[in-house]
mmCIF file of C-alpha atoms in Angstrom:
data_model
loop_
_atom_site.group_PDB
_atom_site.id
_atom_site.type_symbol
_atom_site.label_atom_id
_atom_site.label_comp_id
_atom_site.label_asym_id
_atom_site.label_seq_id
_atom_site.Cartn_x
_atom_site.Cartn_y
_atom_site.Cartn_z
ATOM 1 C CA MET A 973 14.115 17.578 6.300
ATOM 2 C CA ARG A 974 14.498 13.764 6.051
ATOM 3 C CA ARG A 975 13.587 12.398 2.848
ATOM 4 C CA LEU A 976 11.285 9.374 3.375
ATOM 5 C CA PRO A 977 11.367 6.187 0.924
ATOM 6 C CA ARG A 978 9.412 6.159 -2.431
ATOM 7 C CA LEU A 979 5.032 5.332 -1.464
ATOM 8 C CA LEU A 980 4.568 2.900 -4.309
ATOM 9 C CA GLY A 981 1.477 1.621 -3.727
ATOM 10 C CA LEU A 982 -1.283 4.324 -4.454
ATOM 11 C CA ALA A 983 0.710 5.478 -6.855
ATOM 12 C CA LEU A 984 -0.250 2.354 -8.892
ATOM 13 C CA ALA A 985 -3.846 2.639 -8.320
ATOM 14 C CA CYS A 986 -5.213 4.252 -11.182
ATOM 15 C CA GLY A 987 -7.832 7.251 -10.559
ATOM 16 C CA CYS A 988 -6.249 8.441 -7.782
ATOM 17 C CA ALA A 989 -5.622 12.275 -7.556
ATOM 18 C CA ALA A 990 -4.441 15.637 -5.630
ATOM 19 C CA THR A 991 -5.551 18.945 -5.581
ATOM 20 C CA VAL A 992 -5.124 22.680 -4.670
ATOM 21 C CA SER A 993 -7.037 22.298 -1.551
ATOM 22 C CA ASP A 994 -5.375 19.447 -0.022
ATOM 23 C CA ARG A 995 -1.580 21.623 -0.194
ATOM 24 C CA GLU A 996 -4.040 24.489 1.365
ATOM 25 C CA ALA A 997 -5.136 22.497 3.982
ATOM 26 C CA LEU A 998 -1.361 21.049 4.772
ATOM 27 C CA ARG A 999 -0.723 24.651 4.915
ATOM 28 C CA ARG A 1000 -3.054 25.261 7.608
ATOM 29 C CA LEU A 1001 -2.378 22.306 9.611
ATOM 30 C CA GLY A 1002 1.550 23.257 9.167
ATOM 31 C CA GLU A 1003 0.558 26.690 11.110
ATOM 32 C CA ARG A 1004 -0.623 24.843 14.194
ATOM 33 C CA ARG A 1005 2.172 22.845 14.762
ATOM 34 C CA GLY A 1006 2.787 21.084 18.196
ATOM 35 C CA PRO A 1007 5.024 19.059 20.309
ATOM 36 C CA PRO A 1008 5.092 14.757 19.116
ATOM 37 C CA CYS A 1009 3.053 11.929 20.062
ATOM 38 C CA PRO A 1010 2.908 11.646 23.849
ATOM 39 C CA GLY A 1011 3.164 7.806 24.135
ATOM 40 C CA VAL A 1012 4.522 4.917 22.558
ATOM 41 C CA PHE A 1013 2.745 2.873 19.841
ATOM 42 C CA SER A 1014 1.303 0.171 20.838
ATOM 43 C CA ILE A 1015 -1.290 -2.577 19.257
ATOM 44 C CA GLU A 1016 -3.764 -4.787 21.483
ATOM 45 C CA PHE A 1017 -6.486 -7.949 20.753
ATOM 46 C CA ALA A 1018 -9.755 -7.255 22.628
ATOM 47 C CA ALA A 1019 -10.880 -9.978 19.843
ATOM 48 C CA GLN A 1020 -9.457 -11.727 16.995
ATOM 49 C CA ASP A 1021 -12.515 -10.922 14.403
ATOM 50 C CA SER A 1022 -12.666 -10.696 10.592
ATOM 51 C CA LEU A 1023 -13.614 -7.395 9.350
ATOM 52 C CA PRO A 1024 -15.583 -7.389 5.882
ATOM 53 C CA LEU A 1025 -13.689 -5.898 3.163
ATOM 54 C CA ALA A 1026 -14.073 -2.042 1.829
ATOM 55 C CA PRO A 1027 -12.836 -2.701 -1.727
ATOM 56 C CA PHE A 1028 -11.439 0.782 -2.934
ATOM 57 C CA MET A 1029 -10.742 0.634 -6.515
ATOM 58 C CA SER A 1030 -10.530 -3.001 -6.744
ATOM 59 C CA LEU A 1031 -7.561 -2.596 -3.659
ATOM 60 C CA PRO A 1032 -7.824 -3.878 0.291
ATOM 61 C CA ALA A 1033 -9.329 -1.643 2.605
ATOM 62 C CA VAL A 1034 -11.010 -1.898 5.961
ATOM 63 C CA PRO A 1035 -13.549 -0.453 7.859
ATOM 64 C CA ALA A 1036 -11.846 1.394 10.744
ATOM 65 C CA SER A 1037 -12.713 3.976 13.635
ATOM 66 C CA ILE A 1038 -10.058 7.035 14.818
ATOM 67 C CA ALA A 1039 -10.895 8.669 18.014
ATOM 68 C CA GLY A 1040 -14.938 7.563 17.334
ATOM 69 C CA ARG A 1041 -14.890 8.916 13.390
ATOM 70 C CA CYS A 1042 -15.445 5.809 10.889
ATOM 71 C CA CYS A 1043 -12.595 5.836 8.360
ATOM 72 C CA THR A 1044 -11.815 3.562 5.375
ATOM 73 C CA LEU A 1045 -8.128 2.748 5.555
ATOM 74 C CA LEU A 1046 -6.466 1.185 2.394
ATOM 75 C CA LEU A 1047 -4.108 -2.019 3.128
ATOM 76 C CA ASP A 1048 -0.467 -0.694 1.481
ATOM 77 C CA THR A 1049 2.299 -3.573 1.813
ATOM 78 C CA GLY A 1050 3.902 -1.077 -0.615
ATOM 79 C CA SER A 1051 4.238 1.915 1.272
ATOM 80 C CA PRO A 1052 6.912 1.957 4.606
ATOM 81 C CA TYR A 1053 4.624 4.606 6.448
ATOM 82 C CA SER A 1054 0.760 5.248 7.098
ATOM 83 C CA LEU A 1055 -1.042 8.005 6.018
ATOM 84 C CA LEU A 1056 -4.318 10.449 6.947
ATOM 85 C CA VAL A 1057 -5.958 12.648 4.561
ATOM 86 C CA PRO A 1058 -6.155 16.690 5.696
ATOM 87 C CA ASP A 1059 -9.449 16.738 6.513
ATOM 88 C CA VAL A 1060 -9.453 13.821 9.173
ATOM 89 C CA VAL A 1061 -6.296 15.513 10.725
ATOM 90 C CA GLY A 1062 -7.909 18.791 10.873
ATOM 91 C CA GLU A 1063 -11.347 17.484 12.045
ATOM 92 C CA LEU A 1064 -9.844 15.266 14.944
ATOM 93 C CA SER A 1065 -7.227 18.053 16.045
ATOM 94 C CA LEU A 1066 -4.778 15.413 15.742
ATOM 95 C CA PRO A 1067 -1.198 16.578 16.446
ATOM 96 C CA VAL A 1068 0.939 17.933 13.991
ATOM 97 C CA PHE A 1069 4.367 18.170 13.965
ATOM 98 C CA GLY A 1070 8.233 17.002 11.829
ATOM 99 C CA ARG A 1071 7.940 18.278 8.361
ATOM 100 C CA THR A 1072 9.282 16.161 5.866
ATOM 101 C CA ARG A 1073 9.081 14.899 2.314
ATOM 102 C CA VAL A 1074 7.890 12.138 0.579
ATOM 103 C CA ALA A 1075 8.453 10.848 -3.055
ATOM 104 C CA LEU A 1076 5.694 9.771 -5.594
ATOM 105 C CA LEU A 1077 7.036 8.263 -8.551
ATOM 106 C CA GLY A 1078 10.350 10.253 -8.252
ATOM 107 C CA SER A 1079 8.474 13.625 -7.336
ATOM 108 C CA GLU A 1080 8.757 14.682 -3.630
ATOM 109 C CA GLU A 1081 5.885 16.546 -2.042
ATOM 110 C CA ASP A 1082 6.498 18.263 1.523
ATOM 111 C CA THR A 1083 4.070 16.739 3.994
ATOM 112 C CA PHE A 1084 4.054 16.632 8.442
ATOM 113 C CA ARG A 1085 4.295 14.023 10.642
ATOM 114 C CA THR A 1086 1.349 13.574 13.264
ATOM 115 C CA CYS A 1087 -0.277 10.565 15.496
ATOM 116 C CA VAL A 1088 -3.237 8.553 16.085
ATOM 117 C CA HIS A 1089 -4.075 8.017 19.937
ATOM 118 C CA GLU A 1090 -6.583 5.435 19.350
ATOM 119 C CA LEU A 1091 -7.583 3.521 16.471
ATOM 120 C CA ARG A 1092 -9.720 0.490 16.068
ATOM 121 C CA ALA A 1093 -10.276 -2.132 13.342
ATOM 122 C CA GLY A 1094 -12.434 -5.035 14.511
ATOM 123 C CA GLY A 1095 -10.778 -6.124 17.546
ATOM 124 C CA LEU A 1096 -7.277 -4.221 17.141
ATOM 125 C CA VAL A 1097 -6.844 -1.370 19.384
ATOM 126 C CA CYS A 1098 -4.032 0.638 18.147
ATOM 127 C CA ARG A 1099 -2.574 3.556 20.187
ATOM 128 C CA HIS A 1100 -0.353 6.056 19.656
ATOM 129 C CA ALA A 1101 0.346 5.042 15.606
ATOM 130 C CA PRO A 1102 2.713 7.390 13.768
ATOM 131 C CA PHE A 1103 1.152 8.653 10.584
ATOM 132 C CA LEU A 1104 2.329 11.075 8.150
ATOM 133 C CA VAL A 1105 -0.282 14.036 6.281
ATOM 134 C CA SER A 1106 -0.849 12.819 2.995
ATOM 135 C CA PRO A 1107 -0.066 15.139 0.670
ATOM 136 C CA GLY A 1108 -3.365 14.508 -1.806
ATOM 137 C CA HIS A 1109 -6.848 13.356 -1.441
ATOM 138 C CA ILE A 1110 -6.886 9.280 -1.661
ATOM 139 C CA GLU A 1111 -9.526 9.437 -4.263
ATOM 140 C CA ARG A 1112 -11.173 7.880 -7.736
ATOM 141 C CA ASN A 1113 -12.545 10.517 -10.104
ATOM 142 C CA LEU A 1114 -14.511 10.446 -13.193
ATOM 143 C CA LEU A 1115 -15.026 13.519 -15.294
ATOM 144 C CA GLY A 1116 -14.243 15.726 -12.563
ATOM 145 C CA PHE A 1117 -16.485 14.291 -10.021
ATOM 146 C CA THR A 1118 -15.061 11.896 -6.710
ATOM 147 C CA LEU A 1119 -16.775 8.508 -7.094
ATOM 148 C CA GLN A 1120 -15.067 6.945 -3.988
ATOM 149 C CA ARG A 1121 -12.649 8.525 -1.370
ATOM 150 C CA ALA A 1122 -10.587 6.819 0.942
ATOM 151 C CA ASP A 1123 -9.228 8.018 4.531
ATOM 152 C CA GLY A 1124 -5.898 7.211 4.434
ATOM 153 C CA ILE A 1125 -3.777 4.321 4.389
ATOM 154 C CA LEU A 1126 -1.981 1.590 6.556
ATOM 155 C CA GLY A 1127 1.366 1.208 5.518
ATOM 156 C CA MET A 1128 4.022 -1.616 6.973
ATOM 157 C CA ALA A 1129 4.881 0.974 10.077
ATOM 158 C CA PHE A 1130 1.451 -0.388 11.286
ATOM 159 C CA LEU A 1131 1.892 -4.007 9.730
ATOM 160 C CA ASP A 1132 5.041 -5.160 10.490
ATOM 161 C CA PRO A 1133 4.158 -6.530 13.982
ATOM 162 C CA LEU A 1134 0.780 -8.318 12.268
ATOM 163 C CA CYS A 1135 -0.078 -11.366 10.925
ATOM 164 C CA VAL A 1136 -2.840 -9.857 8.242
ATOM 165 C CA THR A 1137 -4.888 -12.554 6.208
ATOM 166 C CA ILE A 1138 -6.990 -10.859 2.819
ATOM 167 C CA ASP A 1139 -9.060 -12.839 1.491
ATOM 168 C CA LEU A 1140 -10.591 -11.835 -1.704
ATOM 169 C CA ARG A 1141 -12.517 -14.728 -1.834
ATOM 170 C CA ARG A 1142 -14.844 -14.249 1.122
ATOM 171 C CA GLY A 1143 -14.309 -10.228 1.025
ATOM 172 C CA GLU A 1144 -12.964 -10.370 4.431
ATOM 173 C CA VAL A 1145 -9.641 -8.983 6.601
ATOM 174 C CA ARG A 1146 -8.205 -11.012 9.611
ATOM 175 C CA PHE A 1147 -5.535 -9.093 11.983
ATOM 176 C CA ARG A 1148 -3.541 -11.350 14.211
ATOM 177 C CA ASP A 1149 -1.166 -11.121 17.011
ATOM 178 C CA GLU A 1150 -0.038 -15.220 16.758
ATOM 179 C CA ARG A 1151 0.562 -16.710 13.943
ATOM 180 C CA ARG A 1152 -2.042 -19.412 12.757
ATOM 181 C CA ILE A 1153 -1.066 -20.735 8.845
ATOM 182 C CA ALA A 1154 -2.859 -22.550 7.029
ATOM 183 C CA HIS A 1155 -1.624 -25.985 5.774
ATOM 184 C CA GLY A 1156 -2.714 -28.767 3.634
ATOM 185 C CA PRO A 1157 -3.375 -29.223 -0.403
ATOM 186 C CA GLY A 1158 -3.072 -26.387 -2.605
ATOM 187 C CA VAL A 1159 -1.716 -23.967 0.346
ATOM 188 C CA ARG A 1160 1.608 -22.564 -0.852
ATOM 189 C CA ALA A 1161 4.213 -20.811 1.469
ATOM 190 C CA VAL A 1162 6.852 -18.407 0.171
ATOM 191 C CA PRO A 1163 9.336 -16.995 2.145
ATOM 192 C CA LEU A 1164 9.180 -13.131 2.241
ATOM 193 C CA GLY A 1165 11.958 -10.714 2.201
ATOM 194 C CA PHE A 1166 12.393 -7.292 3.164
ATOM 195 C CA LEU A 1167 13.713 -4.178 1.477
ATOM 196 C CA ASP A 1168 15.472 -1.433 3.977
ATOM 197 C CA ASP A 1169 12.904 0.500 4.243
ATOM 198 C CA GLY A 1170 10.954 -2.775 5.741
ATOM 199 C CA ARG A 1171 8.394 -3.183 2.778
ATOM 200 C CA PRO A 1172 8.321 -6.885 1.594
ATOM 201 C CA CYS A 1173 9.589 -8.492 -1.285
ATOM 202 C CA VAL A 1174 9.279 -12.033 -2.885
ATOM 203 C CA ALA A 1175 11.223 -13.761 -5.305
ATOM 204 C CA VAL A 1176 9.793 -14.432 -8.565
ATOM 205 C CA SER A 1177 10.285 -16.248 -11.729
ATOM 206 C CA LEU A 1178 9.082 -14.793 -15.242
ATOM 207 C CA GLY A 1179 9.926 -18.196 -17.384
ATOM 208 C CA ALA A 1180 13.439 -17.456 -18.219
ATOM 209 C CA GLY A 1181 16.949 -16.493 -16.065
ATOM 210 C CA PRO A 1182 17.104 -16.256 -12.485
ATOM 211 C CA ALA A 1183 14.153 -15.808 -10.102
ATOM 212 C CA ARG A 1184 13.856 -11.657 -9.880
ATOM 213 C CA ARG A 1185 13.436 -9.772 -6.794
ATOM 214 C CA PHE A 1186 9.498 -8.122 -6.806
ATOM 215 C CA LEU A 1187 8.062 -5.815 -4.220
ATOM 216 C CA LEU A 1188 5.010 -7.362 -3.119
ATOM 217 C CA ASP A 1189 2.414 -4.304 -3.107
ATOM 218 C CA THR A 1190 -1.294 -4.683 -2.098
ATOM 219 C CA CYS A 1191 -2.192 -1.175 -3.247
ATOM 220 C CA ALA A 1192 -0.551 -2.268 -6.571
ATOM 221 C CA ARG A 1193 -3.599 -3.326 -8.731
ATOM 222 C CA ARG A 1194 -1.497 -5.278 -11.215
ATOM 223 C CA CYS A 1195 2.048 -6.270 -11.914
ATOM 224 C CA VAL A 1196 4.535 -3.850 -12.859
ATOM 225 C CA LEU A 1197 7.441 -4.428 -14.837
ATOM 226 C CA PRO A 1198 11.210 -2.301 -15.877
ATOM 227 C CA GLU A 1199 11.087 -1.590 -19.801
ATOM 228 C CA ASP A 1200 14.041 -3.245 -20.275
ATOM 229 C CA THR A 1201 12.956 -6.822 -18.496
ATOM 230 C CA ALA A 1202 9.867 -6.861 -20.532
ATOM 231 C CA ARG A 1203 12.061 -6.244 -23.560
ATOM 232 C CA GLU A 1204 14.356 -8.984 -22.749
ATOM 233 C CA LEU A 1205 11.293 -11.957 -22.077
ATOM 234 C CA GLY A 1206 10.293 -10.346 -25.818
ATOM 235 C CA LEU A 1207 6.645 -9.209 -23.850
ATOM 236 C CA PRO A 1208 4.516 -7.378 -26.428
ATOM 237 C CA GLU A 1209 2.720 -4.094 -25.773
ATOM 238 C CA ARG A 1210 -1.057 -3.987 -26.025
ATOM 239 C CA GLY A 1211 -1.364 -0.610 -24.939
ATOM 240 C CA ASN A 1212 -0.804 2.367 -22.492
ATOM 241 C CA ALA A 1213 -2.229 3.550 -19.285
ATOM 242 C CA SER A 1214 -1.978 6.599 -16.651
ATOM 243 C CA LEU A 1215 -0.788 5.773 -13.765
ATOM 244 C CA LEU A 1216 -2.267 8.549 -11.351
ATOM 245 C CA GLY A 1217 -1.547 8.880 -7.454
ATOM 246 C CA LEU A 1218 -1.275 12.004 -5.156
ATOM 247 C CA GLY A 1219 -1.284 14.315 -7.866
ATOM 248 C CA VAL A 1220 1.799 12.520 -9.846
ATOM 249 C CA GLU A 1221 0.977 11.109 -13.112
ATOM 250 C CA ALA A 1222 2.928 8.656 -15.286
ATOM 251 C CA ARG A 1223 2.434 7.115 -18.308
ATOM 252 C CA ALA A 1224 3.280 2.871 -18.942
ATOM 253 C CA GLY A 1225 2.667 0.612 -21.245
ATOM 254 C CA THR A 1226 0.568 -2.298 -20.966
ATOM 255 C CA THR A 1227 1.398 -6.078 -21.910
ATOM 256 C CA ARG A 1228 0.687 -9.622 -20.291
ATOM 257 C CA ILE A 1229 3.353 -12.356 -18.827
ATOM 258 C CA PRO A 1230 2.739 -15.904 -20.128
ATOM 259 C CA ARG A 1231 4.050 -17.608 -16.942
ATOM 260 C CA LEU A 1232 4.617 -15.824 -13.633
ATOM 261 C CA VAL A 1233 5.822 -18.838 -10.317
ATOM 262 C CA LEU A 1234 5.896 -17.599 -6.951
ATOM 263 C CA GLY A 1235 7.216 -20.292 -4.583
ATOM 264 C CA GLY A 1236 5.034 -23.722 -5.997
ATOM 265 C CA ALA A 1237 2.193 -21.242 -7.466
ATOM 266 C CA ALA A 1238 2.010 -20.763 -11.270
ATOM 267 C CA PHE A 1239 -0.071 -18.145 -13.017
ATOM 268 C CA SER A 1240 -1.113 -17.892 -16.594
ATOM 269 C CA ASP A 1241 -1.554 -14.426 -18.701
ATOM 270 C CA VAL A 1242 -0.867 -11.908 -15.762
ATOM 271 C CA ASP A 1243 -1.835 -8.340 -16.739
ATOM 272 C CA ALA A 1244 1.039 -6.000 -16.446
ATOM 273 C CA TYR A 1245 2.113 -2.418 -16.533
ATOM 274 C CA VAL A 1246 5.274 -1.363 -18.063
ATOM 275 C CA LEU A 1247 7.065 1.710 -16.460
ATOM 276 C CA PRO A 1248 9.855 3.786 -17.756
ATOM 277 C CA ALA A 1249 12.016 4.786 -15.823
ATOM 278 C CA PHE A 1250 11.193 2.023 -13.755
ATOM 279 C CA ARG A 1251 14.560 2.175 -11.176
ATOM 280 C CA GLU A 1252 14.572 6.086 -11.059
ATOM 281 C CA ARG A 1253 11.000 6.131 -10.097
ATOM 282 C CA LEU A 1254 11.067 2.749 -7.592
ATOM 283 C CA GLY A 1255 14.690 2.631 -6.348
ATOM 284 C CA PRO A 1256 17.405 0.039 -7.579
ATOM 285 C CA GLN A 1257 16.580 -2.487 -4.978
ATOM 286 C CA ILE A 1258 13.462 -4.225 -6.621
ATOM 287 C CA GLU A 1259 13.316 -5.740 -10.539
ATOM 288 C CA GLY A 1260 9.273 -5.274 -10.553
ATOM 289 C CA VAL A 1261 5.913 -5.164 -8.527
ATOM 290 C CA LEU A 1262 3.730 -7.986 -7.467
ATOM 291 C CA GLY A 1263 0.177 -6.515 -7.618
ATOM 292 C CA ILE A 1264 -2.853 -7.521 -5.275
ATOM 293 C CA GLU A 1265 -5.076 -8.845 -8.403
ATOM 294 C CA LEU A 1266 -2.601 -11.602 -8.882
ATOM 295 C CA PHE A 1267 -4.602 -13.079 -5.733
ATOM 296 C CA SER A 1268 -8.185 -11.896 -6.704
ATOM 297 C CA ASN A 1269 -9.417 -15.780 -6.376
ATOM 298 C CA LEU A 1270 -7.320 -16.729 -3.272
ATOM 299 C CA ALA A 1271 -6.266 -15.767 0.127
ATOM 300 C CA ILE A 1272 -3.168 -14.608 0.589
ATOM 301 C CA THR A 1273 -1.542 -14.859 4.889
ATOM 302 C CA LEU A 1274 1.247 -12.112 5.081
ATOM 303 C CA ASP A 1275 2.965 -13.222 8.341
ATOM 304 C CA PHE A 1276 5.028 -10.160 8.493
ATOM 305 C CA PRO A 1277 7.036 -11.647 11.963
ATOM 306 C CA GLY A 1278 7.512 -15.197 10.511
ATOM 307 C CA ALA A 1279 8.379 -13.837 6.986
ATOM 308 C CA MET A 1280 6.034 -15.952 5.330
ATOM 309 C CA LEU A 1281 3.573 -15.252 2.649
ATOM 310 C CA VAL A 1282 1.001 -17.885 2.147
ATOM 311 C CA ILE A 1283 -1.550 -18.603 -0.709
ATOM 312 C CA GLU A 1284 -4.347 -20.577 -0.684
#
């Protein structure tokens, strides 16, 4: 079984949980494994329409249709792969094949591969898209009650060929197959780099020393720092938090970054998590995580083919 890279985004969206019923659903799906997806992954555009954001715990999500079933899917640049919850895979009788493993904050979970024959989101039409079966619910809980549930995530395996605008001011998302990048006063363009698994990263300055390589993760609510970086910068601990995702829990501290510079854009008093064993959990390639809350009053365009982040 091949061990897949870390799926970070959902693990940093506090309030998600996996239940025993998820693992039982995975077991049942595994009993009906069949041949792999018969077609080649492709994306077409019937129109270049905007989609309303369907916020999930302050994270960007969009309405979509899979084989005619309405779904809510998170946009997750922090995951190299796309996920669907077992209920959707079973209900739509999607093919299940290829057992594999995913790592969530250092904890490994078994799962399977699946394939979506047709997915529609606005004017976007996708065929034979590769997904993994999520090892847990993607949901928000409070006192044992489910308040909100998503059906899956669209990770970099899906987003990589696209130009994606997430406009948090207007509450909308735009998928494009061509570059229409904004220019003018107040617009900042920042080069994108990519990790070995295809996830995007950017150079971030924290006011001291050289620029640091941060993962750009649209499904991380806040920025995340390693403990040694917080100590180096003399950042005070302001409290504690539990980071929960798909059945995995990690304790983290909270702090505030006085000044964060991304390209030509400067941000002040940025709330952040401080994660123990950061590199063991998230890998040695990155020195921090850039969360979506940083752009709460802005619009960002992720031009993956052009390797550019545009901030408006």
